[in-house]
């Protein structure tokens, strides 16, 4: 009888221990889940609800009312917002293409033992741009591209050309913003590609060279297909970053001249907080979110098709 009671007690204790052991991981992550819910999930849901309301910060709370899809219709028929979509997509396409191409070239150079030894001292300089915060980097470039006392305009004058209003004219401003983003994001692409090139078996490349293939065809036929997942990773991250560009534009041009350098991010910010139309701003934010998903999926599909040689 005593042995039966002892066995039941041991079974009960073991069952409690197993239950506690199974629940423990969830208890440990519960604070993080609650924090994420409070700071991310709930605000997103609340913002989605606001996107269907006539909600202006300049009006009293009793003026808030349901308007359905009117905010979405307003944003999709708002010419400055449509222009910002066009510029955002153009900016993203240019910066991501240059990031991937230049990052790959630098990675191939640094992956070559002979070249790497000669330019080893410059590796730190190559990754320096990604160490600076976007606001700090944009402020530095604002000084360099200054129309009156900027060092870049000084050298332009030495070459015999007139001073250029880098941030006060449409085309120069777009060039400056694109250049700064390429300069700041290329080191990230380079580091990922350097890691990717390390996983390519040397035996495959050596066998291809022995069979008569040159280095150019070896790269496109062997190396590129093997690292296409890394390329897809870089492209997807860079697309999302480029589409969300905000800091450099607010520091350098503030969306000007006119609305020529307004991106979706700056337009949404100005609509919600400068013009106090939070409902329309929230609608624009969800249009922006859907656009990011769509563009990323299209780019990933293109990358998969271009690198799938098998």
mmCIF file of C-alpha atoms in Angstrom:
data_model
loop_
_atom_site.group_PDB
_atom_site.id
_atom_site.type_symbol
_atom_site.label_atom_id
_atom_site.label_comp_id
_atom_site.label_asym_id
_atom_site.label_seq_id
_atom_site.Cartn_x
_atom_site.Cartn_y
_atom_site.Cartn_z
ATOM 1 C CA UNK A 1 0.000 0.000 0.000
ATOM 2 C CA UNK A 2 2.801 2.406 0.965
ATOM 3 C CA UNK A 3 4.676 1.590 -2.243
ATOM 4 C CA UNK A 4 1.548 2.371 -4.295
ATOM 5 C CA UNK A 5 1.140 5.738 -2.547
ATOM 6 C CA UNK A 6 4.834 6.517 -3.104
ATOM 7 C CA UNK A 7 4.564 5.576 -6.756
ATOM 8 C CA UNK A 8 1.528 7.843 -7.187
ATOM 9 C CA UNK A 9 3.358 10.730 -5.501
ATOM 10 C CA UNK A 10 6.389 10.238 -7.732
ATOM 11 C CA UNK A 11 4.156 10.124 -10.812
ATOM 12 C CA UNK A 12 2.393 13.337 -9.724
ATOM 13 C CA UNK A 13 5.700 15.105 -9.105
ATOM 14 C CA UNK A 14 7.074 13.957 -12.444
ATOM 15 C CA UNK A 15 3.922 15.148 -14.199
ATOM 16 C CA UNK A 16 4.171 18.570 -12.499
ATOM 17 C CA UNK A 17 7.859 18.818 -13.401
ATOM 18 C CA UNK A 18 7.139 17.995 -17.052
ATOM 19 C CA UNK A 19 4.320 20.555 -17.118
ATOM 20 C CA UNK A 20 6.533 23.240 -15.585
ATOM 21 C CA UNK A 21 9.356 22.317 -17.970
ATOM 22 C CA UNK A 22 6.996 22.661 -20.943
ATOM 23 C CA UNK A 23 5.554 26.003 -19.783
ATOM 24 C CA UNK A 24 8.885 27.583 -18.777
ATOM 25 C CA UNK A 25 10.017 28.636 -22.309
ATOM 26 C CA UNK A 26 6.724 30.434 -22.883
ATOM 27 C CA UNK A 27 6.991 32.223 -19.548
ATOM 28 C CA UNK A 28 10.492 33.425 -20.420
ATOM 29 C CA UNK A 29 9.417 34.907 -23.764
ATOM 30 C CA UNK A 30 6.126 36.296 -22.425
ATOM 31 C CA UNK A 31 7.577 39.726 -21.384
ATOM 32 C CA UNK A 32 9.112 40.191 -24.853
ATOM 33 C CA UNK A 33 5.848 39.185 -26.543
ATOM 34 C CA UNK A 34 3.865 41.628 -24.396
ATOM 35 C CA UNK A 35 6.358 44.412 -25.170
ATOM 36 C CA UNK A 36 6.173 43.711 -28.911
ATOM 37 C CA UNK A 37 2.389 43.677 -28.756
ATOM 38 C CA UNK A 38 2.296 47.025 -26.947
ATOM 39 C CA UNK A 39 4.871 48.759 -29.139
ATOM 40 C CA UNK A 40 4.156 47.192 -32.550
ATOM 41 C CA UNK A 41 1.016 45.115 -33.016
ATOM 42 C CA UNK A 42 -1.498 47.318 -31.195
ATOM 43 C CA UNK A 43 -0.269 50.577 -32.830
ATOM 44 C CA UNK A 44 -0.506 48.940 -36.267
ATOM 45 C CA UNK A 45 -4.058 47.780 -35.600
ATOM 46 C CA UNK A 46 -4.986 51.203 -34.200
ATOM 47 C CA UNK A 47 -3.427 52.923 -37.229
ATOM 48 C CA UNK A 48 -5.384 50.623 -39.553
ATOM 49 C CA UNK A 49 -8.608 51.619 -37.791
ATOM 50 C CA UNK A 50 -7.696 55.319 -38.040
ATOM 51 C CA UNK A 51 -7.155 54.963 -41.798
ATOM 52 C CA UNK A 52 -10.943 54.570 -42.153
ATOM 53 C CA UNK A 53 -11.742 57.661 -40.050
ATOM 54 C CA UNK A 54 -11.910 61.381 -40.684
ATOM 55 C CA UNK A 55 -9.270 62.167 -38.066
ATOM 56 C CA UNK A 56 -7.561 65.561 -37.997
ATOM 57 C CA UNK A 57 -5.469 66.791 -35.091
ATOM 58 C CA UNK A 58 -6.798 70.325 -35.517
ATOM 59 C CA UNK A 59 -10.406 69.240 -34.954
ATOM 60 C CA UNK A 60 -12.062 68.186 -31.664
ATOM 61 C CA UNK A 61 -12.534 64.512 -30.868
ATOM 62 C CA UNK A 62 -16.267 64.676 -31.583
ATOM 63 C CA UNK A 63 -15.462 65.512 -35.229
ATOM 64 C CA UNK A 64 -13.918 62.076 -35.748
ATOM 65 C CA UNK A 65 -16.199 59.883 -37.831
ATOM 66 C CA UNK A 66 -16.086 56.864 -40.135
ATOM 67 C CA UNK A 67 -15.458 57.634 -43.830
ATOM 68 C CA UNK A 68 -14.719 54.170 -45.214
ATOM 69 C CA UNK A 69 -12.223 54.138 -48.081
ATOM 70 C CA UNK A 70 -12.292 57.925 -48.620
ATOM 71 C CA UNK A 71 -8.797 58.363 -47.148
ATOM 72 C CA UNK A 72 -7.394 55.710 -49.497
ATOM 73 C CA UNK A 73 -9.153 57.324 -52.479
ATOM 74 C CA UNK A 74 -7.794 60.725 -51.475
ATOM 75 C CA UNK A 75 -4.203 59.482 -51.237
ATOM 76 C CA UNK A 76 -4.400 57.547 -54.507
ATOM 77 C CA UNK A 77 -5.751 60.607 -56.350
ATOM 78 C CA UNK A 78 -3.412 63.086 -54.651
ATOM 79 C CA UNK A 79 -0.917 64.183 -57.344
ATOM 80 C CA UNK A 80 2.009 64.920 -54.952
ATOM 81 C CA UNK A 81 1.558 61.482 -53.389
ATOM 82 C CA UNK A 82 1.488 59.788 -56.807
ATOM 83 C CA UNK A 83 4.609 61.746 -57.805
ATOM 84 C CA UNK A 84 6.303 60.604 -54.608
ATOM 85 C CA UNK A 85 5.504 56.969 -55.504
ATOM 86 C CA UNK A 86 7.155 57.416 -58.890
ATOM 87 C CA UNK A 87 10.296 58.998 -57.410
ATOM 88 C CA UNK A 88 10.454 56.422 -54.597
ATOM 89 C CA UNK A 89 10.375 53.539 -57.082
ATOM 90 C CA UNK A 90 12.959 55.211 -59.342
ATOM 91 C CA UNK A 91 15.205 55.929 -56.361
ATOM 92 C CA UNK A 92 14.867 52.336 -55.141
ATOM 93 C CA UNK A 93 15.635 50.833 -58.540
ATOM 94 C CA UNK A 94 18.750 52.956 -59.060
ATOM 95 C CA UNK A 95 20.194 52.546 -55.578
ATOM 96 C CA UNK A 96 19.569 48.798 -55.300
ATOM 97 C CA UNK A 97 21.060 48.096 -58.749
ATOM 98 C CA UNK A 98 24.193 50.113 -58.004
ATOM 99 C CA UNK A 99 24.444 48.632 -54.497
ATOM 100 C CA UNK A 100 24.359 45.071 -55.805
ATOM 101 C CA UNK A 101 26.745 45.663 -58.729
ATOM 102 C CA UNK A 102 29.322 47.753 -56.848
ATOM 103 C CA UNK A 103 29.043 45.583 -53.735
ATOM 104 C CA UNK A 104 29.682 42.454 -55.809
ATOM 105 C CA UNK A 105 32.685 44.029 -57.575
ATOM 106 C CA UNK A 106 34.232 45.085 -54.260
ATOM 107 C CA UNK A 107 33.534 41.660 -52.739
ATOM 108 C CA UNK A 108 35.231 39.913 -55.678
ATOM 109 C CA UNK A 109 38.226 42.227 -55.351
ATOM 110 C CA UNK A 110 38.576 41.633 -51.613
ATOM 111 C CA UNK A 111 38.029 37.895 -52.088
ATOM 112 C CA UNK A 112 41.023 37.768 -54.418
ATOM 113 C CA UNK A 113 44.093 37.044 -52.277
ATOM 114 C CA UNK A 114 46.488 39.048 -54.446
ATOM 115 C CA UNK A 115 44.327 42.178 -54.631
ATOM 116 C CA UNK A 116 43.198 41.904 -51.029
ATOM 117 C CA UNK A 117 46.782 42.146 -49.759
ATOM 118 C CA UNK A 118 47.377 45.353 -51.689
ATOM 119 C CA UNK A 119 44.222 47.135 -50.580
ATOM 120 C CA UNK A 120 43.900 45.567 -47.147
ATOM 121 C CA UNK A 121 44.479 48.925 -45.460
ATOM 122 C CA UNK A 122 41.389 50.342 -47.170
ATOM 123 C CA UNK A 123 38.963 47.720 -45.865
ATOM 124 C CA UNK A 124 38.109 49.848 -42.850
ATOM 125 C CA UNK A 125 37.447 52.839 -45.091
ATOM 126 C CA UNK A 126 35.155 50.732 -47.274
ATOM 127 C CA UNK A 127 32.900 49.793 -44.354
ATOM 128 C CA UNK A 128 33.039 53.209 -42.670
ATOM 129 C CA UNK A 129 29.851 54.562 -44.337
ATOM 130 C CA UNK A 130 27.644 51.901 -42.753
ATOM 131 C CA UNK A 131 29.006 52.807 -39.305
ATOM 132 C CA UNK A 132 27.544 56.314 -39.470
ATOM 133 C CA UNK A 133 23.928 57.022 -38.632
ATOM 134 C CA UNK A 134 21.886 58.298 -41.604
ATOM 135 C CA UNK A 135 21.347 61.709 -39.999
ATOM 136 C CA UNK A 136 25.062 62.203 -39.272
ATOM 137 C CA UNK A 137 26.034 61.070 -42.770
ATOM 138 C CA UNK A 138 23.424 63.343 -44.371
ATOM 139 C CA UNK A 139 24.627 66.307 -42.307
ATOM 140 C CA UNK A 140 28.229 65.716 -43.411
ATOM 141 C CA UNK A 141 27.179 65.528 -47.057
ATOM 142 C CA UNK A 142 25.047 68.646 -46.634
ATOM 143 C CA UNK A 143 28.194 70.531 -45.663
ATOM 144 C CA UNK A 144 30.203 69.008 -48.518
ATOM 145 C CA UNK A 145 27.515 69.855 -51.097
ATOM 146 C CA UNK A 146 26.960 73.368 -49.762
ATOM 147 C CA UNK A 147 26.157 75.786 -52.583
ATOM 148 C CA UNK A 148 28.368 78.646 -51.328
ATOM 149 C CA UNK A 149 31.099 77.260 -49.080
ATOM 150 C CA UNK A 150 30.884 73.569 -49.931
ATOM 151 C CA UNK A 151 34.214 71.845 -50.765
ATOM 152 C CA UNK A 152 32.665 70.032 -53.758
ATOM 153 C CA UNK A 153 31.568 73.300 -55.375
ATOM 154 C CA UNK A 154 35.072 74.670 -54.742
ATOM 155 C CA UNK A 155 36.576 71.895 -56.871
ATOM 156 C CA UNK A 156 33.853 72.367 -59.480
ATOM 157 C CA UNK A 157 34.913 76.015 -59.787
ATOM 158 C CA UNK A 158 38.570 74.983 -60.079
ATOM 159 C CA UNK A 159 37.595 72.913 -63.110
ATOM 160 C CA UNK A 160 36.146 76.034 -64.705
ATOM 161 C CA UNK A 161 32.450 75.345 -64.143
ATOM 162 C CA UNK A 162 29.896 77.466 -62.336
ATOM 163 C CA UNK A 163 28.657 76.800 -58.822
ATOM 164 C CA UNK A 164 25.914 74.155 -58.626
ATOM 165 C CA UNK A 165 22.932 74.335 -56.281
ATOM 166 C CA UNK A 166 23.132 70.685 -55.332
ATOM 167 C CA UNK A 167 20.046 70.637 -53.116
ATOM 168 C CA UNK A 168 18.183 73.587 -54.620
ATOM 169 C CA UNK A 169 17.699 72.197 -58.148
ATOM 170 C CA UNK A 170 15.687 69.097 -59.014
ATOM 171 C CA UNK A 171 18.162 66.962 -60.957
ATOM 172 C CA UNK A 172 21.243 67.754 -58.805
ATOM 173 C CA UNK A 173 19.173 67.089 -55.661
ATOM 174 C CA UNK A 174 18.040 63.697 -56.968
ATOM 175 C CA UNK A 175 21.620 62.864 -57.941
ATOM 176 C CA UNK A 176 22.907 63.807 -54.467
ATOM 177 C CA UNK A 177 20.258 61.733 -52.647
ATOM 178 C CA UNK A 178 20.879 58.715 -54.870
ATOM 179 C CA UNK A 179 24.648 59.014 -54.498
ATOM 180 C CA UNK A 180 24.478 59.281 -50.701
ATOM 181 C CA UNK A 181 22.280 56.197 -50.404
ATOM 182 C CA UNK A 182 24.580 54.191 -52.704
ATOM 183 C CA UNK A 183 27.609 55.347 -50.731
ATOM 184 C CA UNK A 184 26.034 54.419 -47.395
ATOM 185 C CA UNK A 185 24.508 51.028 -48.275
ATOM 186 C CA UNK A 186 27.089 49.477 -50.615
ATOM 187 C CA UNK A 187 29.382 48.326 -47.740
ATOM 188 C CA UNK A 188 26.531 46.226 -46.341
ATOM 189 C CA UNK A 189 26.088 44.495 -49.712
ATOM 190 C CA UNK A 190 29.840 44.024 -49.990
ATOM 191 C CA UNK A 191 30.103 42.281 -46.608
ATOM 192 C CA UNK A 192 27.231 39.899 -47.373
ATOM 193 C CA UNK A 193 28.704 39.033 -50.781
ATOM 194 C CA UNK A 194 32.151 38.480 -49.262
ATOM 195 C CA UNK A 195 30.624 35.934 -46.893
ATOM 196 C CA UNK A 196 28.670 34.370 -49.777
ATOM 197 C CA UNK A 197 31.769 33.923 -51.934
ATOM 198 C CA UNK A 198 33.418 31.961 -49.136
ATOM 199 C CA UNK A 199 30.828 29.176 -49.421
ATOM 200 C CA UNK A 200 31.465 28.562 -53.124
ATOM 201 C CA UNK A 201 33.612 25.393 -53.420
ATOM 202 C CA UNK A 202 36.958 26.133 -55.042
ATOM 203 C CA UNK A 203 36.909 22.655 -56.611
ATOM 204 C CA UNK A 204 34.005 23.606 -58.884
ATOM 205 C CA UNK A 205 35.707 26.753 -60.151
ATOM 206 C CA UNK A 206 39.011 24.976 -60.651
ATOM 207 C CA UNK A 207 37.304 22.161 -62.554
ATOM 208 C CA UNK A 208 35.552 24.698 -64.795
ATOM 209 C CA UNK A 209 38.842 26.476 -65.510
ATOM 210 C CA UNK A 210 40.519 23.175 -66.356
ATOM 211 C CA UNK A 211 37.680 22.379 -68.773
ATOM 212 C CA UNK A 212 38.388 25.618 -70.624
ATOM 213 C CA UNK A 213 35.921 28.061 -69.077
ATOM 214 C CA UNK A 214 37.160 31.593 -68.469
ATOM 215 C CA UNK A 215 36.690 33.469 -65.198
ATOM 216 C CA UNK A 216 33.804 35.513 -66.600
ATOM 217 C CA UNK A 217 31.717 32.489 -67.567
ATOM 218 C CA UNK A 218 32.727 30.686 -64.363
ATOM 219 C CA UNK A 219 31.311 33.548 -62.313
ATOM 220 C CA UNK A 220 27.981 33.617 -64.167
ATOM 221 C CA UNK A 221 27.610 29.843 -64.582
ATOM 222 C CA UNK A 222 28.853 28.611 -61.203
ATOM 223 C CA UNK A 223 29.376 31.347 -58.620
ATOM 224 C CA UNK A 224 26.249 33.403 -59.259
ATOM 225 C CA UNK A 225 23.741 30.496 -59.138
ATOM 226 C CA UNK A 226 25.332 29.197 -55.922
ATOM 227 C CA UNK A 227 25.005 32.530 -54.126
ATOM 228 C CA UNK A 228 21.577 33.526 -55.487
ATOM 229 C CA UNK A 229 20.005 33.115 -52.045
ATOM 230 C CA UNK A 230 22.470 35.656 -50.645
ATOM 231 C CA UNK A 231 21.677 37.986 -53.542
ATOM 232 C CA UNK A 232 17.959 37.613 -52.837
ATOM 233 C CA UNK A 233 18.604 38.420 -49.167
ATOM 234 C CA UNK A 234 20.589 41.554 -50.018
ATOM 235 C CA UNK A 235 18.074 42.703 -52.620
ATOM 236 C CA UNK A 236 15.076 42.236 -50.324
ATOM 237 C CA UNK A 237 16.719 44.081 -47.419
ATOM 238 C CA UNK A 238 17.967 46.887 -49.630
ATOM 239 C CA UNK A 239 14.579 47.310 -51.325
ATOM 240 C CA UNK A 240 12.861 47.738 -47.986
ATOM 241 C CA UNK A 241 15.538 50.175 -46.793
ATOM 242 C CA UNK A 242 15.521 52.207 -50.017
ATOM 243 C CA UNK A 243 11.739 52.436 -50.113
ATOM 244 C CA UNK A 244 11.756 53.721 -46.533
ATOM 245 C CA UNK A 245 14.388 56.428 -47.124
ATOM 246 C CA UNK A 246 13.576 59.401 -44.922
ATOM 247 C CA UNK A 247 16.471 60.832 -42.896
ATOM 248 C CA UNK A 248 18.728 62.014 -45.712
ATOM 249 C CA UNK A 249 15.827 63.662 -47.553
ATOM 250 C CA UNK A 250 14.592 65.545 -44.497
ATOM 251 C CA UNK A 251 18.128 66.741 -43.715
ATOM 252 C CA UNK A 252 19.198 67.687 -47.244
ATOM 253 C CA UNK A 253 16.139 68.763 -49.247
ATOM 254 C CA UNK A 254 13.051 68.394 -47.009
ATOM 255 C CA UNK A 255 11.289 67.100 -50.110
ATOM 256 C CA UNK A 256 12.238 70.063 -52.282
ATOM 257 C CA UNK A 257 12.725 71.830 -54.494
ATOM 258 C CA UNK A 258 8.952 71.895 -54.717
ATOM 259 C CA UNK A 259 7.837 68.281 -54.255
ATOM 260 C CA UNK A 260 10.451 66.816 -56.611
ATOM 261 C CA UNK A 261 12.306 64.736 -54.008
ATOM 262 C CA UNK A 262 9.355 63.809 -51.830
ATOM 263 C CA UNK A 263 9.248 60.082 -51.115
ATOM 264 C CA UNK A 264 6.292 58.150 -49.809
ATOM 265 C CA UNK A 265 7.784 58.276 -46.323
ATOM 266 C CA UNK A 266 8.136 62.060 -46.268
ATOM 267 C CA UNK A 267 4.704 62.558 -47.829
ATOM 268 C CA UNK A 268 3.055 60.319 -45.230
ATOM 269 C CA UNK A 269 4.892 62.143 -42.436
ATOM 270 C CA UNK A 270 3.888 65.582 -43.727
ATOM 271 C CA UNK A 271 0.283 64.538 -44.337
ATOM 272 C CA UNK A 272 -0.127 63.140 -40.832
ATOM 273 C CA UNK A 273 1.864 65.633 -38.743
ATOM 274 C CA UNK A 274 2.463 68.799 -40.769
ATOM 275 C CA UNK A 275 -1.022 68.940 -42.290
ATOM 276 C CA UNK A 276 -2.565 67.173 -39.255
ATOM 277 C CA UNK A 277 -4.549 64.680 -41.373
ATOM 278 C CA UNK A 278 -3.817 61.527 -39.409
ATOM 279 C CA UNK A 279 -6.519 59.494 -41.179
ATOM 280 C CA UNK A 280 -5.106 60.143 -44.650
ATOM 281 C CA UNK A 281 -1.557 59.641 -43.366
ATOM 282 C CA UNK A 282 -2.473 56.239 -41.932
ATOM 283 C CA UNK A 283 -4.092 55.251 -45.230
ATOM 284 C CA UNK A 284 -0.935 56.299 -47.061
ATOM 285 C CA UNK A 285 1.149 54.228 -44.656
ATOM 286 C CA UNK A 286 -0.799 51.047 -45.474
ATOM 287 C CA UNK A 287 -0.596 51.769 -49.204
ATOM 288 C CA UNK A 288 3.147 52.125 -48.638
ATOM 289 C CA UNK A 289 3.229 48.803 -46.777
ATOM 290 C CA UNK A 290 1.478 46.980 -49.623
ATOM 291 C CA UNK A 291 3.816 48.593 -52.157
ATOM 292 C CA UNK A 292 6.883 47.384 -50.236
ATOM 293 C CA UNK A 293 5.554 43.814 -50.275
ATOM 294 C CA UNK A 294 4.700 43.988 -53.987
ATOM 295 C CA UNK A 295 8.031 45.471 -55.090
ATOM 296 C CA UNK A 296 10.030 43.050 -52.936
ATOM 297 C CA UNK A 297 8.196 40.025 -54.365
ATOM 298 C CA UNK A 298 8.737 41.266 -57.937
ATOM 299 C CA UNK A 299 12.463 41.825 -57.368
ATOM 300 C CA UNK A 300 12.881 38.417 -55.737
ATOM 301 C CA UNK A 301 11.100 36.773 -58.655
ATOM 302 C CA UNK A 302 13.362 38.551 -61.138
ATOM 303 C CA UNK A 303 16.482 37.625 -59.184
ATOM 304 C CA UNK A 304 15.389 33.984 -59.051
ATOM 305 C CA UNK A 305 14.775 33.860 -62.818
ATOM 306 C CA UNK A 306 18.037 35.604 -63.698
ATOM 307 C CA UNK A 307 20.219 33.400 -61.509
ATOM 308 C CA UNK A 308 18.489 30.054 -62.061
ATOM 309 C CA UNK A 309 20.617 28.575 -64.842
ATOM 310 C CA UNK A 310 19.843 24.997 -64.010
#
